[in-house]
Coordinates of C-alpha atoms and ligand atoms in Angstrom, one line a residue:
X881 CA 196.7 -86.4 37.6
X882 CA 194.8 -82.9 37.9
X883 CA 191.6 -83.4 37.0
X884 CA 189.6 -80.7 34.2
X885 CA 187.3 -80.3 37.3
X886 CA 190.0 -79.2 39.9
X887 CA 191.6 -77.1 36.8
X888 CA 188.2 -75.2 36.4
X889 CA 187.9 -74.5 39.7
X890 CA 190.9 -72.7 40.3
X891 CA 190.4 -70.5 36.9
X892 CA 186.9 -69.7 38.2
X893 CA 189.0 -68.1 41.2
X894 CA 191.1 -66.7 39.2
X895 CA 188.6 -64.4 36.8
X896 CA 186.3 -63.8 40.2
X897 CA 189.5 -62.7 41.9
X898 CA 190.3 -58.8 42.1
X899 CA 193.9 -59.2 43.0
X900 CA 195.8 -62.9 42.3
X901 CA 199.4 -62.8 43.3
X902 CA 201.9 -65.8 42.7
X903 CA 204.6 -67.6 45.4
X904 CA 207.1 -69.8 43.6
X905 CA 209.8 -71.6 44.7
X906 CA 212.4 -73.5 43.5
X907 CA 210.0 -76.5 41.8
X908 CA 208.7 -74.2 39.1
X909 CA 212.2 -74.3 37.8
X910 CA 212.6 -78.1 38.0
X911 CA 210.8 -78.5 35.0
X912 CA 213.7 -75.8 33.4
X913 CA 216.5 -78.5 34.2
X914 CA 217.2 -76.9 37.7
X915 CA 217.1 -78.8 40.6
X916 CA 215.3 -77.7 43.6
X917 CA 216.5 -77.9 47.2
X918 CA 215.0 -80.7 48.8
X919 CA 214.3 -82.7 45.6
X920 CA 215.9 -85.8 44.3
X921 CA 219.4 -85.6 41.6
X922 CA 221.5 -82.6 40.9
X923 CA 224.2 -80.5 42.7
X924 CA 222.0 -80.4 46.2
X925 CA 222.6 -83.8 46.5
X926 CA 226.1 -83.0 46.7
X927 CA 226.5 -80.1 49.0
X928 CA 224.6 -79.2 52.5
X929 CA 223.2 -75.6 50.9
X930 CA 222.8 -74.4 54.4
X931 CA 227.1 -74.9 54.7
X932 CA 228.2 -74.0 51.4
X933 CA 225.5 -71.3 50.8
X934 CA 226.3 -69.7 54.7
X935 CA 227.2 -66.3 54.4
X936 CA 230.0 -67.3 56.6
X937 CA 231.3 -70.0 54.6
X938 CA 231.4 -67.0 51.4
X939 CA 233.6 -64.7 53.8
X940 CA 235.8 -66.9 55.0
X941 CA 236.2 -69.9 52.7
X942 CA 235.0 -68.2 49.1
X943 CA 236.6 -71.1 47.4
X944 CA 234.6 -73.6 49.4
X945 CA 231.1 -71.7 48.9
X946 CA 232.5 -70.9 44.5
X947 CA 232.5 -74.9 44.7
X948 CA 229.1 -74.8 44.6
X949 CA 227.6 -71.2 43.2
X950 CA 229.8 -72.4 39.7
X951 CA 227.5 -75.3 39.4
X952 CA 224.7 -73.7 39.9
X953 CA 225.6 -70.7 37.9
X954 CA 226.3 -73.1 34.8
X955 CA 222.8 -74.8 35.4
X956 CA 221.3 -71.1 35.8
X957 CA 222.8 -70.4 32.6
X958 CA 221.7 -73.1 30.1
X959 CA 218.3 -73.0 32.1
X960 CA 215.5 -71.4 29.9
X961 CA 211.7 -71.0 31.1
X962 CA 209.3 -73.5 31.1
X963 CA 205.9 -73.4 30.1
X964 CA 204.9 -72.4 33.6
X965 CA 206.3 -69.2 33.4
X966 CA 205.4 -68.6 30.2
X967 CA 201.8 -69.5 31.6
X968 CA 202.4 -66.7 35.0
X969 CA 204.2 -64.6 32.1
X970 CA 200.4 -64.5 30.2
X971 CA 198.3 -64.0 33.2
X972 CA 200.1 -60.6 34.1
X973 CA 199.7 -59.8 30.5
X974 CA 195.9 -60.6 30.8
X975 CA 195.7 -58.2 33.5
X976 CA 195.1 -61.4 36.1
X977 CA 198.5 -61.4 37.9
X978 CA 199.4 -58.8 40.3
X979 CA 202.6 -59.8 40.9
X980 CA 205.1 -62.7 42.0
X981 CA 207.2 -63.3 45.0
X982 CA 209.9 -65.7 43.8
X983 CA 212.3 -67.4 46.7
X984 CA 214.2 -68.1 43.1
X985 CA 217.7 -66.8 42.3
X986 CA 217.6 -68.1 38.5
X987 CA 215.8 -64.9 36.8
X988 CA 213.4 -66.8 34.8
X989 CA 210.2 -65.0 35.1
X990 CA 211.7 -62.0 33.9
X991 CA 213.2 -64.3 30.9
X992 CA 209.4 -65.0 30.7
X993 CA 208.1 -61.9 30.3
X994 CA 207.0 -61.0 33.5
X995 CA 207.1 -57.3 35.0
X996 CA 206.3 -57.4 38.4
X997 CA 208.3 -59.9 40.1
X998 CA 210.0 -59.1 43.6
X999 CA 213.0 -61.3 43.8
X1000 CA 212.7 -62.2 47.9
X1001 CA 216.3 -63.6 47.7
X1002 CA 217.5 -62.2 45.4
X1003 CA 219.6 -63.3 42.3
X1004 CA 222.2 -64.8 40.4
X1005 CA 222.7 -62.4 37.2
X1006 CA 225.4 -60.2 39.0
X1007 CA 228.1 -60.2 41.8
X1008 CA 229.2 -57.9 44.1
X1009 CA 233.1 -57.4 45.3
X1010 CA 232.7 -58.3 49.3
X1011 CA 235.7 -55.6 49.9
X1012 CA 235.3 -52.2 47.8
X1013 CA 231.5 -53.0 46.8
X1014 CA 232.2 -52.7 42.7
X1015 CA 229.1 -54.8 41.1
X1016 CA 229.1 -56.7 37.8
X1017 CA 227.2 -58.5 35.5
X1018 CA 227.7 -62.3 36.1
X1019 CA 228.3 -63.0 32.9
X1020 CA 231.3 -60.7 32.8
X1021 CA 233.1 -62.6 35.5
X1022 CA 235.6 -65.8 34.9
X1023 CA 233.2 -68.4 37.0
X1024 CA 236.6 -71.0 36.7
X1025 CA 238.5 -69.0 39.2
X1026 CA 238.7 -70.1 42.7
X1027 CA 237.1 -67.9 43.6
X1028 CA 236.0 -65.4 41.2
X1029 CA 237.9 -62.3 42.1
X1030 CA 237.5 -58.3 41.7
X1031 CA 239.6 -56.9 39.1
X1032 CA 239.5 -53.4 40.8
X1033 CA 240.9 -54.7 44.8
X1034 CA 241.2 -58.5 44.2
X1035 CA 238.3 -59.1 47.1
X1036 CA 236.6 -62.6 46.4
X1037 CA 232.6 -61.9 44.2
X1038 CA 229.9 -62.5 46.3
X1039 CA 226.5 -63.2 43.9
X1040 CA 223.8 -60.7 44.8
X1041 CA 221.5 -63.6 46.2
X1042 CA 220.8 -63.6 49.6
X1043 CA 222.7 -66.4 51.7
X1044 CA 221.5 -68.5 54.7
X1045 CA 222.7 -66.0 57.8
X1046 CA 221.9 -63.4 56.1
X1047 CA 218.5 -60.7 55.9
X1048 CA 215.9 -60.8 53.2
X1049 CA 216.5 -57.1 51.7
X1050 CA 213.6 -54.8 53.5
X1051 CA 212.5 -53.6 50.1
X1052 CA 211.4 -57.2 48.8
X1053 CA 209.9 -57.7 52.3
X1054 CA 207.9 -55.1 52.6
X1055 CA 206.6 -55.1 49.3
X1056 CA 206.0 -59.0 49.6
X1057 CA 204.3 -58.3 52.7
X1058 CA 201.9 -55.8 51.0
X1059 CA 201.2 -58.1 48.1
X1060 CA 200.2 -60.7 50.3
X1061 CA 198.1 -59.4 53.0
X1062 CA 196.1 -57.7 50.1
X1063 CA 195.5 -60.2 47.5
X1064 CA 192.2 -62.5 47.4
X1065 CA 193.7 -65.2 45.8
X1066 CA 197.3 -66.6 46.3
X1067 CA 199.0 -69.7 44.2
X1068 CA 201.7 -71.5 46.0
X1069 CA 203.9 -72.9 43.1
X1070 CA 206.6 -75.4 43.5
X1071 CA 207.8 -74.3 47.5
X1072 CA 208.5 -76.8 50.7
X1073 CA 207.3 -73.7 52.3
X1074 CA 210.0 -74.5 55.0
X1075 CA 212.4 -71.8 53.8
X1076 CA 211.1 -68.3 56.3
X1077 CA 210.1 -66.1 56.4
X1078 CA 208.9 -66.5 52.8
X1079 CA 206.9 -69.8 54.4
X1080 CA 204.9 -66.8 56.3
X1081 CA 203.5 -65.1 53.1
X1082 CA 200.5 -67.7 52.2
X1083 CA 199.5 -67.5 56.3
X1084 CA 199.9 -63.9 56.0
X1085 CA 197.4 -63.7 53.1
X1086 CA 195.0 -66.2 54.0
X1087 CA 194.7 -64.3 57.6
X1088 CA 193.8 -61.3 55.4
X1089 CA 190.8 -63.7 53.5
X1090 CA 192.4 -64.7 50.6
X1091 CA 192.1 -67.8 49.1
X1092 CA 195.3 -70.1 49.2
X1093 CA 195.9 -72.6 46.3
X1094 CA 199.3 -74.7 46.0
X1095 CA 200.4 -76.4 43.2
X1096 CA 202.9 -79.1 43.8
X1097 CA 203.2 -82.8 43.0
X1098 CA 203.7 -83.5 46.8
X1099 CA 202.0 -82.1 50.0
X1100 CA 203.5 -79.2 51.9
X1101 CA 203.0 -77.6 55.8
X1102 CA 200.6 -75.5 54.3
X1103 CA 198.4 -78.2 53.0
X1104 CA 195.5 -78.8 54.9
X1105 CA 196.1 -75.9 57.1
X1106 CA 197.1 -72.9 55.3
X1107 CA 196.2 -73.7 51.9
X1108 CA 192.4 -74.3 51.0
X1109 CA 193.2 -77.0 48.1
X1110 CA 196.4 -78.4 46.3
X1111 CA 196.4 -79.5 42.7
X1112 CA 198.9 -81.8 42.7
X1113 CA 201.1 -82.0 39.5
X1114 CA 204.0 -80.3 38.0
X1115 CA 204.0 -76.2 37.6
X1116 CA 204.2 -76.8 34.1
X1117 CA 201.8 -79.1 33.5
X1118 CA 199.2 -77.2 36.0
X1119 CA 199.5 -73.8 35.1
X1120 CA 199.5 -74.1 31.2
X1121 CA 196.1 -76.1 31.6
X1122 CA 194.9 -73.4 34.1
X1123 CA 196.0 -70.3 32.3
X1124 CA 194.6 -72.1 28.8
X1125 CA 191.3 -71.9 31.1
X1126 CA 191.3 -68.9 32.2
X1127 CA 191.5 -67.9 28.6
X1128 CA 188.6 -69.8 27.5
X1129 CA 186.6 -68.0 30.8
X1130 CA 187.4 -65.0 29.2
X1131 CA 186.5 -65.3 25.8
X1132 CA 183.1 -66.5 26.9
X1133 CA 182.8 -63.6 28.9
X1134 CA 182.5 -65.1 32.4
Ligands
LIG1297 P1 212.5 -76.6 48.0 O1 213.6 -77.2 47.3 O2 212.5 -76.6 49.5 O3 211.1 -77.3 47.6 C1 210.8 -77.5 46.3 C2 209.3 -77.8 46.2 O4 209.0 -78.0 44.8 C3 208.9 -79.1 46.8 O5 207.8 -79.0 47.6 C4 208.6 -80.1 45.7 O6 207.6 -81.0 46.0 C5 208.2 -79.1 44.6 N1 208.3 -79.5 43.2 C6 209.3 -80.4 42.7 N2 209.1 -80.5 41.4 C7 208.1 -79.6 41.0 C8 207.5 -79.3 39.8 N3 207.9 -79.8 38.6 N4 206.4 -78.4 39.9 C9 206.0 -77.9 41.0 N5 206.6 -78.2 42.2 C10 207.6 -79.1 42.2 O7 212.3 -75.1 47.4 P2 211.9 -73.8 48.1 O8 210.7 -73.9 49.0 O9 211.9 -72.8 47.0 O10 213.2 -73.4 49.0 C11 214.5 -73.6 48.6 C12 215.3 -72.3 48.6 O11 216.4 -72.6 47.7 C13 214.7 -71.1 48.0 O12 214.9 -70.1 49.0 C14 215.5 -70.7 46.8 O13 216.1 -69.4 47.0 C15 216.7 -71.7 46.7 N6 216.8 -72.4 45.4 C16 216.5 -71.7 44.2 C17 216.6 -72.4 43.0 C18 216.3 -71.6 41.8 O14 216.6 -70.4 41.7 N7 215.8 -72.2 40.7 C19 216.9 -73.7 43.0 C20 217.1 -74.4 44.2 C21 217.0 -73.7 45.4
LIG1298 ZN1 236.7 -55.0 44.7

């Protein structure tokens, strides 16, 4: 259990901080009903991510890789966000959140409310056709076929996240680069921080000064070393108490 103490301190670094920006990874959606990588129950379980989510395995055995992007597209789907994006959702609106680098595919801070939000790998809520390019809105594809094909060449639908083999976009690293080395303060929400090079981003920022806070029920690479304390609970459960704080801070005028 987070303690009011540890919760206090990290809103105090939040008001005293002149640029706070967020890292997420797939634990802040656990708490949405969508597993995470590494973490116990659901469709990960099941399938080696780094086989059936190669770009290879996509280009040359689409059916194979569909197997598992259908389940996780169904889970994306139903998945709605949780109270801690609602809670990053209200510290961009009180001017406290610069912006979010989310290794998440699922699109749920923007669901939440939040503007600036740079999608590092990308997303789930369209597909491209690997052979003539055409792109379209997930929701407008038939997820049942094996797998999903273009209506315009019949090449197989690749989603627009990116896969393991391929490059993180240079836009969204560029810009996750900048955010990073010029923050003060950065939370680490939810990530192994063993997926790079988003894993680089809280070293990048605490080499610039910042302050690095994780929250996460279990310890991380980063803690210890990187990060400079971890409150260890659920994003959910952390953030609403910290942004409730923050709130409080601010109406006293602190
Ligand atoms: P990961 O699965 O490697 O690690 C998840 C981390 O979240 C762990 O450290 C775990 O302790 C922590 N965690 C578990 N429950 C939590 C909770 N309720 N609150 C806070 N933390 C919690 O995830 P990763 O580091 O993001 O790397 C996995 C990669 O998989 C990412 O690149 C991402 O693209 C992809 N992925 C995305 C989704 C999604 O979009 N929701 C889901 C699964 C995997
Ligand atoms: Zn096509």
């Amino acid at each position: 259990m987070v303690t009011d103490q540890e919760i206090k301190k990290s809103a105090s670094s939040i008001i005293r901080a002149k640029k706070v920006v967020a890292l997420c990874g797939a634990g802040m959606s656990v708490e949405s009903g969508i597993a995470s990588f590494r973490g116990r129950g659901g469709l990960w379980e099941k399938y080696n991510p780094e086989e059936y989510g190669h770009i290879a395995t996509l280009q040359n055995k689409p059916e194979k890789a569909w197997i598992m992007l259908r389940e996780m597209s169904r889970e994306i789907m139903k998945a709605k966000p949780n109270r801690g994006h609602l809670a990053l959702a209200e510290l961009e609106m009180l001017g406290r959140l610069s912006s979010i680098i989310t290794q998440n595919v699922d699109g749920l801070h923007h669901v939440a409310g939040n503007k600036n939000v740079i999608e590092f790998h990308g997303n789930m809520q369209s597909v491209v056709c690997m052979k003539c390019g055409d792109r379209q809105p997930s929701i407008e594809i038939n997820i049942d076929d094996s797998p999903p094909r273009c209506k315009k060449c019949n090449g197989a639908f690749k989603p627009d996240a990116v896969f393991f083999g391929e490059a993180i976009p240079s836009d969204a690293l560029n810009h996750s680069h900048f955010e990073s080395k010029t923050c003060d303060l950065m939370l680490v929400v939810g990530t192994s921080a063993l997926v790079y090079p988003a894993a680089t981003m809280p070293e990048i920022a605490s080499s610039a000064g910042a302050e690095v806070v994780e929250i996460n029920p279990e310890a991380t690479p980063l803690t210890g070393s990187v990060s400079d304390y971890i409150l260890r609970g659920t994003a959910g459960e952390v953030l609403s108490r910290v942004v409730s704080r923050v709130k409080d801070l601010l109406a006293a005028g602190r």
